[in-house]
PDB file of C-alpha atoms in Angstrom:
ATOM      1  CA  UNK A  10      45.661  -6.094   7.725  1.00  0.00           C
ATOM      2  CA  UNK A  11      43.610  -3.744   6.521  1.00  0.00           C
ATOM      3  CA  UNK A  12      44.941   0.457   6.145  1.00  0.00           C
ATOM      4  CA  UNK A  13      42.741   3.708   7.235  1.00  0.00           C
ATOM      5  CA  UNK A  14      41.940   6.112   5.110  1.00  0.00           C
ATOM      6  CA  UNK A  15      40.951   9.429   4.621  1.00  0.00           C
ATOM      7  CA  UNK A  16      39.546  11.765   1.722  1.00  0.00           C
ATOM      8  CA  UNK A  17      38.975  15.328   3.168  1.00  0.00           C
ATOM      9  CA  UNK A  18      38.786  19.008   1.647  1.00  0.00           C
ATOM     10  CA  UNK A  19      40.071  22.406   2.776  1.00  0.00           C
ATOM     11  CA  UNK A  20      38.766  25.298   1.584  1.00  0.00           C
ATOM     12  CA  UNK A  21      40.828  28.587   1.527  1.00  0.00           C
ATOM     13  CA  UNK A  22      39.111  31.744   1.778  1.00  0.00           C
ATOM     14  CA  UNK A  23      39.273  33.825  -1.834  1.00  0.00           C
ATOM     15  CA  UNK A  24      42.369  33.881  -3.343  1.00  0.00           C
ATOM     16  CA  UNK A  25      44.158  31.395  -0.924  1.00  0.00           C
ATOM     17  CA  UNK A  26      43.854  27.995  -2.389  1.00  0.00           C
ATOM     18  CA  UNK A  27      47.622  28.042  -3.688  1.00  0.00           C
ATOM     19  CA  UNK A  28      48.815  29.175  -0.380  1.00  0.00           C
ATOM     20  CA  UNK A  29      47.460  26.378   1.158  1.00  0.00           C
ATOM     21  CA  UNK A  30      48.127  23.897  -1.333  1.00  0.00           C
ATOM     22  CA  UNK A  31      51.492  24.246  -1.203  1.00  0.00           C
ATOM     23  CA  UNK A  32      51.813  24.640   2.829  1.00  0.00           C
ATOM     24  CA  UNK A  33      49.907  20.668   2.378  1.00  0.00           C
ATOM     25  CA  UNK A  34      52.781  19.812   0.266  1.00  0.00           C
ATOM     26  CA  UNK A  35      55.126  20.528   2.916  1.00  0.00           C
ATOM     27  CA  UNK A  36      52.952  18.887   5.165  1.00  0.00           C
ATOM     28  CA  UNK A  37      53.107  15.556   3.018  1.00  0.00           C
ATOM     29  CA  UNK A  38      57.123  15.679   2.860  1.00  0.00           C
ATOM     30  CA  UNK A  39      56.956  15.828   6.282  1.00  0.00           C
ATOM     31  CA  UNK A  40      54.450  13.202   7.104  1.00  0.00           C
ATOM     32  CA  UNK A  41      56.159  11.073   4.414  1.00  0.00           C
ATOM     33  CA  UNK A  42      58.762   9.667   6.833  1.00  0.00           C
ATOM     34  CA  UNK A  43      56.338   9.371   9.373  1.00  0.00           C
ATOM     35  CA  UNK A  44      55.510   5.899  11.011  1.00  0.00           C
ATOM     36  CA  UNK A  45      53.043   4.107   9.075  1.00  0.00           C
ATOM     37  CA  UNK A  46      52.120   6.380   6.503  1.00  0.00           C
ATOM     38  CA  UNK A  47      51.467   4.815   3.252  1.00  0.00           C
ATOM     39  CA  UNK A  48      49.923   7.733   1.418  1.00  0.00           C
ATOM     40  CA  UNK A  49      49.391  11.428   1.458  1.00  0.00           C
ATOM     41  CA  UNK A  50      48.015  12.882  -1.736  1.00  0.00           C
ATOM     42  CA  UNK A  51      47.410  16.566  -2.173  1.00  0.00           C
ATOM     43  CA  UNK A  52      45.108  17.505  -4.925  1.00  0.00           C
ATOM     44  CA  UNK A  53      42.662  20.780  -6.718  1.00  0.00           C
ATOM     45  CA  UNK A  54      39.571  20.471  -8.512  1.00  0.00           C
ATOM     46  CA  UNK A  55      38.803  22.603 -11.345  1.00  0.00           C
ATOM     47  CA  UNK A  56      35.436  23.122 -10.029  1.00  0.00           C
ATOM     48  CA  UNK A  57      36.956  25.209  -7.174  1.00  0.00           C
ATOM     49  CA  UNK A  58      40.276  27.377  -7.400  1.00  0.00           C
ATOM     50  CA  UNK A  59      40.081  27.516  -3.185  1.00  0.00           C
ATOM     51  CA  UNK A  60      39.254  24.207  -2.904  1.00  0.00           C
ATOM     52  CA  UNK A  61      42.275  21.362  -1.595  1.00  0.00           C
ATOM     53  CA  UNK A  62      42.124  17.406  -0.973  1.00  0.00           C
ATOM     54  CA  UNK A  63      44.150  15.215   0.610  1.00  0.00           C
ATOM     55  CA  UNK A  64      43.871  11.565   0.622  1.00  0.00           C
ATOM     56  CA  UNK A  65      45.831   9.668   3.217  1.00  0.00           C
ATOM     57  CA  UNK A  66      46.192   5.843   4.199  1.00  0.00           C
ATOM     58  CA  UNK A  67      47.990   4.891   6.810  1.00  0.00           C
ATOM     59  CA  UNK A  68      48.971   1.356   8.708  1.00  0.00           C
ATOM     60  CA  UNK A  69      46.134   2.210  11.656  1.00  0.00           C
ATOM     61  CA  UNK A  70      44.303   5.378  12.904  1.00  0.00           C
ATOM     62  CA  UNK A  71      46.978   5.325  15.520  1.00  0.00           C
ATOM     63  CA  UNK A  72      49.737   6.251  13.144  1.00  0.00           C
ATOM     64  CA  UNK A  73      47.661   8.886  11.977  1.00  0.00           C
ATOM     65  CA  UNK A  74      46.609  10.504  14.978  1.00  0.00           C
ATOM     66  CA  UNK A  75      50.466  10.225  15.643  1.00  0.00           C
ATOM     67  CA  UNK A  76      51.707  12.816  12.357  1.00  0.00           C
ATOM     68  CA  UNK A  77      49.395  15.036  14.070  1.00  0.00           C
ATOM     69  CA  UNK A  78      51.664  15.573  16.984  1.00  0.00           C
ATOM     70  CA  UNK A  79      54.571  15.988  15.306  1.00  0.00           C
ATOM     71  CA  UNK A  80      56.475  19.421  15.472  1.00  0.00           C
ATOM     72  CA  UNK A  81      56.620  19.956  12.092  1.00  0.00           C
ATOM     73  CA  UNK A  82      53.555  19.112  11.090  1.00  0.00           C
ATOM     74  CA  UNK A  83      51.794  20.652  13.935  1.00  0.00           C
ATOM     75  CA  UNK A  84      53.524  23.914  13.090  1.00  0.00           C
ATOM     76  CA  UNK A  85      52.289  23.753   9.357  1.00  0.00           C
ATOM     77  CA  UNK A  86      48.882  22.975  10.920  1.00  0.00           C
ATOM     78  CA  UNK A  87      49.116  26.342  13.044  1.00  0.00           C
ATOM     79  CA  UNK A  88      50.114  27.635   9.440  1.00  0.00           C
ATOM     80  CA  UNK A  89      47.176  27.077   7.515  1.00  0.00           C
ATOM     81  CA  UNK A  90      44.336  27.135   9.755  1.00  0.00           C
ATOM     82  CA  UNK A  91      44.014  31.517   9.770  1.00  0.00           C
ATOM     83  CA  UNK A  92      43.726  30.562   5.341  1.00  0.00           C
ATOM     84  CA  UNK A  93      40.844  27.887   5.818  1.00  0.00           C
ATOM     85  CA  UNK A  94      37.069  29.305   5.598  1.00  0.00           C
ATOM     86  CA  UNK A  95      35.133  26.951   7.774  1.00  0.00           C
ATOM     87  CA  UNK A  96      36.094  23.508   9.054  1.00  0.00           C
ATOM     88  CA  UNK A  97      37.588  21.205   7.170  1.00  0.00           C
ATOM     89  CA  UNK A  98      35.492  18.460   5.293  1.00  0.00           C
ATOM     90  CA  UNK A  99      36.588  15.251   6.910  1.00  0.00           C
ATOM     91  CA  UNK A 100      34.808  13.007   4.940  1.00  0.00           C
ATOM     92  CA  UNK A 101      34.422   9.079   6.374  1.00  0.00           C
ATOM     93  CA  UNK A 102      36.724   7.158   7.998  1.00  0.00           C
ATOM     94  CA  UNK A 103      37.801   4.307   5.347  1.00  0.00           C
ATOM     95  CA  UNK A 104      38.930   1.124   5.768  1.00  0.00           C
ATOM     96  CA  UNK A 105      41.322   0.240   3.280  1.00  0.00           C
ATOM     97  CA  UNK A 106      40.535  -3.392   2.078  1.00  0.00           C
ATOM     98  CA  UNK A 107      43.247  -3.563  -0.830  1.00  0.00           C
ATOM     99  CA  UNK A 108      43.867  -2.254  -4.061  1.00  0.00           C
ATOM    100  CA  UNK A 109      47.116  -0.999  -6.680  1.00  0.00           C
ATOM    101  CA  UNK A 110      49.608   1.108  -5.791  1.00  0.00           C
ATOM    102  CA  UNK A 111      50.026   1.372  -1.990  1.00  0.00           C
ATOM    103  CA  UNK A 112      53.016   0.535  -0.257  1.00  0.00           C
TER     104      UNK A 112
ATOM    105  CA  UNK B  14      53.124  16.901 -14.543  1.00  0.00           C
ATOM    106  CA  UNK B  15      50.130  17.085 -12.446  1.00  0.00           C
ATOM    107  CA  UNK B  16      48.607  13.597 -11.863  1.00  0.00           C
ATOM    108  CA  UNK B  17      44.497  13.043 -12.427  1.00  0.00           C
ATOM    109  CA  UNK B  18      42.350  11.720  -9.594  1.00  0.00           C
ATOM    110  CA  UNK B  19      39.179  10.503  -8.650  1.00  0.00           C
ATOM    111  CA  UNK B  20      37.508   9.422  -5.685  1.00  0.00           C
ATOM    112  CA  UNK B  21      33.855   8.264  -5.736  1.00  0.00           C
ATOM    113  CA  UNK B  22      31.354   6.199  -3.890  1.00  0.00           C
ATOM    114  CA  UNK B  23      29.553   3.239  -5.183  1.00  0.00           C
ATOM    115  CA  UNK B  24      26.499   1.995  -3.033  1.00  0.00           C
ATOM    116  CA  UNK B  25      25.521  -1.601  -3.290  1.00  0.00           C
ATOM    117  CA  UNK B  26      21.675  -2.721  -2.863  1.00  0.00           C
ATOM    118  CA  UNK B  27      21.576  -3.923   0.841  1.00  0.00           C
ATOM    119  CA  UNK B  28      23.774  -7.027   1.759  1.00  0.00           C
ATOM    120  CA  UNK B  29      25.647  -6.483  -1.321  1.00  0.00           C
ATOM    121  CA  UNK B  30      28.388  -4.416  -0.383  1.00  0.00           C
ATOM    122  CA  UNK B  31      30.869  -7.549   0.377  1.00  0.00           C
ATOM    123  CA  UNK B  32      30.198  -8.911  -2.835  1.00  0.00           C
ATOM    124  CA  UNK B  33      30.783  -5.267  -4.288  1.00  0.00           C
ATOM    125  CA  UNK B  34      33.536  -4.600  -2.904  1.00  0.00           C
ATOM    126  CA  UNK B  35      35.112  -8.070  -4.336  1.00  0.00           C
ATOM    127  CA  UNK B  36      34.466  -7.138  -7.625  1.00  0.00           C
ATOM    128  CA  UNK B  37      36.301  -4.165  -7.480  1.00  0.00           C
ATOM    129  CA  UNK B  38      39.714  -5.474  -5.877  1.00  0.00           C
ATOM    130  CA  UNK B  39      39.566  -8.054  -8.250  1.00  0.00           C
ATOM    131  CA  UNK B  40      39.159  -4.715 -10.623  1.00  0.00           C
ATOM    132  CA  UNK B  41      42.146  -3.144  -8.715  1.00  0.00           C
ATOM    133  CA  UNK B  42      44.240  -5.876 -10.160  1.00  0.00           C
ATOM    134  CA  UNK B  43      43.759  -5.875 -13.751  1.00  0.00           C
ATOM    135  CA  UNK B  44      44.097  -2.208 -13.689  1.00  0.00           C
ATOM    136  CA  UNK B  45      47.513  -2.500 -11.595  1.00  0.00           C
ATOM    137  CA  UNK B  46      49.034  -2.853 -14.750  1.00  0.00           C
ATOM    138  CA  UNK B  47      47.547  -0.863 -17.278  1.00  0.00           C
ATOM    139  CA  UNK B  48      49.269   2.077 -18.472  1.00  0.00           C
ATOM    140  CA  UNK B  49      49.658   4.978 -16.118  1.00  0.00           C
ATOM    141  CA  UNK B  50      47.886   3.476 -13.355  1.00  0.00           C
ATOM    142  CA  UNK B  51      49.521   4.862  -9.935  1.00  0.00           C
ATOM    143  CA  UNK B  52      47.021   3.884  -7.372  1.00  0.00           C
ATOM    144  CA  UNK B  53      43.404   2.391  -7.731  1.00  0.00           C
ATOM    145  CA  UNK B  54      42.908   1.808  -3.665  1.00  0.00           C
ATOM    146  CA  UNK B  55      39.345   0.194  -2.454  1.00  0.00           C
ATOM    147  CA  UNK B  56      38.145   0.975   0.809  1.00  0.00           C
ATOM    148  CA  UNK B  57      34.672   0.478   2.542  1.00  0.00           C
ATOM    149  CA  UNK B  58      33.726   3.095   5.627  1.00  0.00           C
ATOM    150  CA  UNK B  59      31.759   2.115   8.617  1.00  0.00           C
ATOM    151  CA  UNK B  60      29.069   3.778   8.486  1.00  0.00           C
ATOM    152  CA  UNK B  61      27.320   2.570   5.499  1.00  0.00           C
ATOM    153  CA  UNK B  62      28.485  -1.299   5.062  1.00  0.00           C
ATOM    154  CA  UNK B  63      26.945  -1.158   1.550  1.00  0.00           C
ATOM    155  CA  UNK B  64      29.339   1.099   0.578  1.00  0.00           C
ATOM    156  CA  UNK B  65      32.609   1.053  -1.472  1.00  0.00           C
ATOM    157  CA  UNK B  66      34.806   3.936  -2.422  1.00  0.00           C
ATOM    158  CA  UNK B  67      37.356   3.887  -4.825  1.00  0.00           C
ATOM    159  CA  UNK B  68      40.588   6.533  -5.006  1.00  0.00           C
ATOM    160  CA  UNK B  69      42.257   6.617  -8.338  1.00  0.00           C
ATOM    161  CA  UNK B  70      45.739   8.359  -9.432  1.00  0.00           C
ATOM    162  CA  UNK B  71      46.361   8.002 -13.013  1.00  0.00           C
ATOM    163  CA  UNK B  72      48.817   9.733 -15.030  1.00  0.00           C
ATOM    164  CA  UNK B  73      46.508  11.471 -17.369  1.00  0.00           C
ATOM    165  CA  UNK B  74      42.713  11.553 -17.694  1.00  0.00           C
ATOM    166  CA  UNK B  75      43.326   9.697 -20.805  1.00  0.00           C
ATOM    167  CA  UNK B  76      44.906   6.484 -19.348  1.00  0.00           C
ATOM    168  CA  UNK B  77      42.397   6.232 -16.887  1.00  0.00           C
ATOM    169  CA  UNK B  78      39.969   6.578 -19.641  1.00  0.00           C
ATOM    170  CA  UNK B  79      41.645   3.947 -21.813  1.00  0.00           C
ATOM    171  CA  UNK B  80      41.180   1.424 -19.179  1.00  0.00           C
ATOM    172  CA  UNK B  81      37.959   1.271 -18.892  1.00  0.00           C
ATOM    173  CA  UNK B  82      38.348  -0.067 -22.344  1.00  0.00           C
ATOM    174  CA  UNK B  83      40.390  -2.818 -21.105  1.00  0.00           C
ATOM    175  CA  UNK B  84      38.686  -6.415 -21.694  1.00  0.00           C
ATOM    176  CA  UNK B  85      38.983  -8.097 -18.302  1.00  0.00           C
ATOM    177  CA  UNK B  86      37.860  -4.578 -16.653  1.00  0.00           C
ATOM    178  CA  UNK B  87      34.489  -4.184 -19.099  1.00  0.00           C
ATOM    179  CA  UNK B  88      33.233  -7.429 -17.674  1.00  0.00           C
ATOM    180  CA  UNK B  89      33.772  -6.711 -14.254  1.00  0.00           C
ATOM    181  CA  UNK B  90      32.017  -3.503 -14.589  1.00  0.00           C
ATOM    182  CA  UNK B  91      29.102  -5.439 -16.149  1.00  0.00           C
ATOM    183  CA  UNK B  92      29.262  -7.953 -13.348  1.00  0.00           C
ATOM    184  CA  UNK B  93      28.890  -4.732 -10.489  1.00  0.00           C
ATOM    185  CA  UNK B  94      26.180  -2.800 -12.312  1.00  0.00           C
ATOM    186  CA  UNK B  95      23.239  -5.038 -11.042  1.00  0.00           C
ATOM    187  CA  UNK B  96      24.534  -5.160  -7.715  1.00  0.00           C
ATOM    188  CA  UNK B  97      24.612  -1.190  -7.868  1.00  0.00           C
ATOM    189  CA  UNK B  98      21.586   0.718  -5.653  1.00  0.00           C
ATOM    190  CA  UNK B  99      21.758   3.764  -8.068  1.00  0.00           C
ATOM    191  CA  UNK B 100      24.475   5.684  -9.827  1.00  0.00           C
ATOM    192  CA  UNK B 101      27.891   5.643  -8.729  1.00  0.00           C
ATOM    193  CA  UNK B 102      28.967   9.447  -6.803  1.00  0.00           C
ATOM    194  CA  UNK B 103      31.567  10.159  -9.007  1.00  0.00           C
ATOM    195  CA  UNK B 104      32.878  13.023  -6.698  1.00  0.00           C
ATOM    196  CA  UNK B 105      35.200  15.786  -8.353  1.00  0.00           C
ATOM    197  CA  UNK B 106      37.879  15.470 -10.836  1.00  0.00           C
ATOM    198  CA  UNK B 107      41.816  15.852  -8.932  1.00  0.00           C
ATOM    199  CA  UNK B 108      44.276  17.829 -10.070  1.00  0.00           C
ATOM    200  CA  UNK B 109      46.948  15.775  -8.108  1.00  0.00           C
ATOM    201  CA  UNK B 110      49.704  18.324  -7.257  1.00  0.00           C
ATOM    202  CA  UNK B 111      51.818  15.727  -5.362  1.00  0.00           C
ATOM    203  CA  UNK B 112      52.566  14.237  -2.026  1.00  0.00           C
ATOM    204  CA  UNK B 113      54.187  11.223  -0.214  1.00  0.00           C
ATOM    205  CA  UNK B 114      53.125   7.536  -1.192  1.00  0.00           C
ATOM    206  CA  UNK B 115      52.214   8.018  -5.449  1.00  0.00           C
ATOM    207  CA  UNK B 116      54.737   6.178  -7.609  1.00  0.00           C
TER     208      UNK B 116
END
């Protein structure tokens, strides 16, 4: 069956991109024992010190909506939403056909 | 050390994403086993069914780079460049800090 995906950015306000970077890797440890998630990548570009990804699969949507709800991870939400400037860039919803290296 | 990533966006000329997108898992396994490949993950997204992402982890730009070398993966490049509808979005290069799911 096939995973969903996600590819999003964050973008801190000045000054605030390793703040938020590492309250995302707190996020993935979290999320990493969550129910059907496969993946949870947190990365920078060069191109933009502020500027965070993650890239997620997970078994269904449903699993992912799921994490969201979790205390935890909701608290780390509540955590880094006052450092973002703007909405987040969601990016499409993928369907995962296949591929090296997920679990 | 920081792992490198990439996640880009190739678009097929119309009705060839399916055939695209088989290509590029076929791709996904010759690469499964080059040298520092962590993840090389395929994915199509609804809304544009000509369309075929790919999300890379790799454990140096230079691995990634070597593999593109690789016989069995030049000829399967040359095989998706006609079916291509322009040039591939490349997106940014990842500084992949960490996370849950990347061996």
């Amino acid at each position: 069956m096939h995973k969903y995906g996600l590819h999003g950015k964050l973008t801190a306000t000045a000054g605030n991109g390793e703040k938020l970077a590492s309250i995302l890797l707190e996020a993935a440890e979290r999320v990493s024992t969550a129910k059907g998630c496969r993946l949870y990548m947190v990365s920078k570009d060069h191109s933009n010190p502020d500027a965070v990804w993650i890239t997620e699969a997970w078994d269904s949507k449903e699993a992912h909506d799921n994490s969201l709800q979790a205390a935890g991870v909701r608290e780390l939400i509540a955590q880094a939403m006052p450092l973002l400037d703007g909405r987040p860039e969601k990016g499409p919803e993928l369907e995962i056909l296949g591929g090296a290296g997920i679990g």
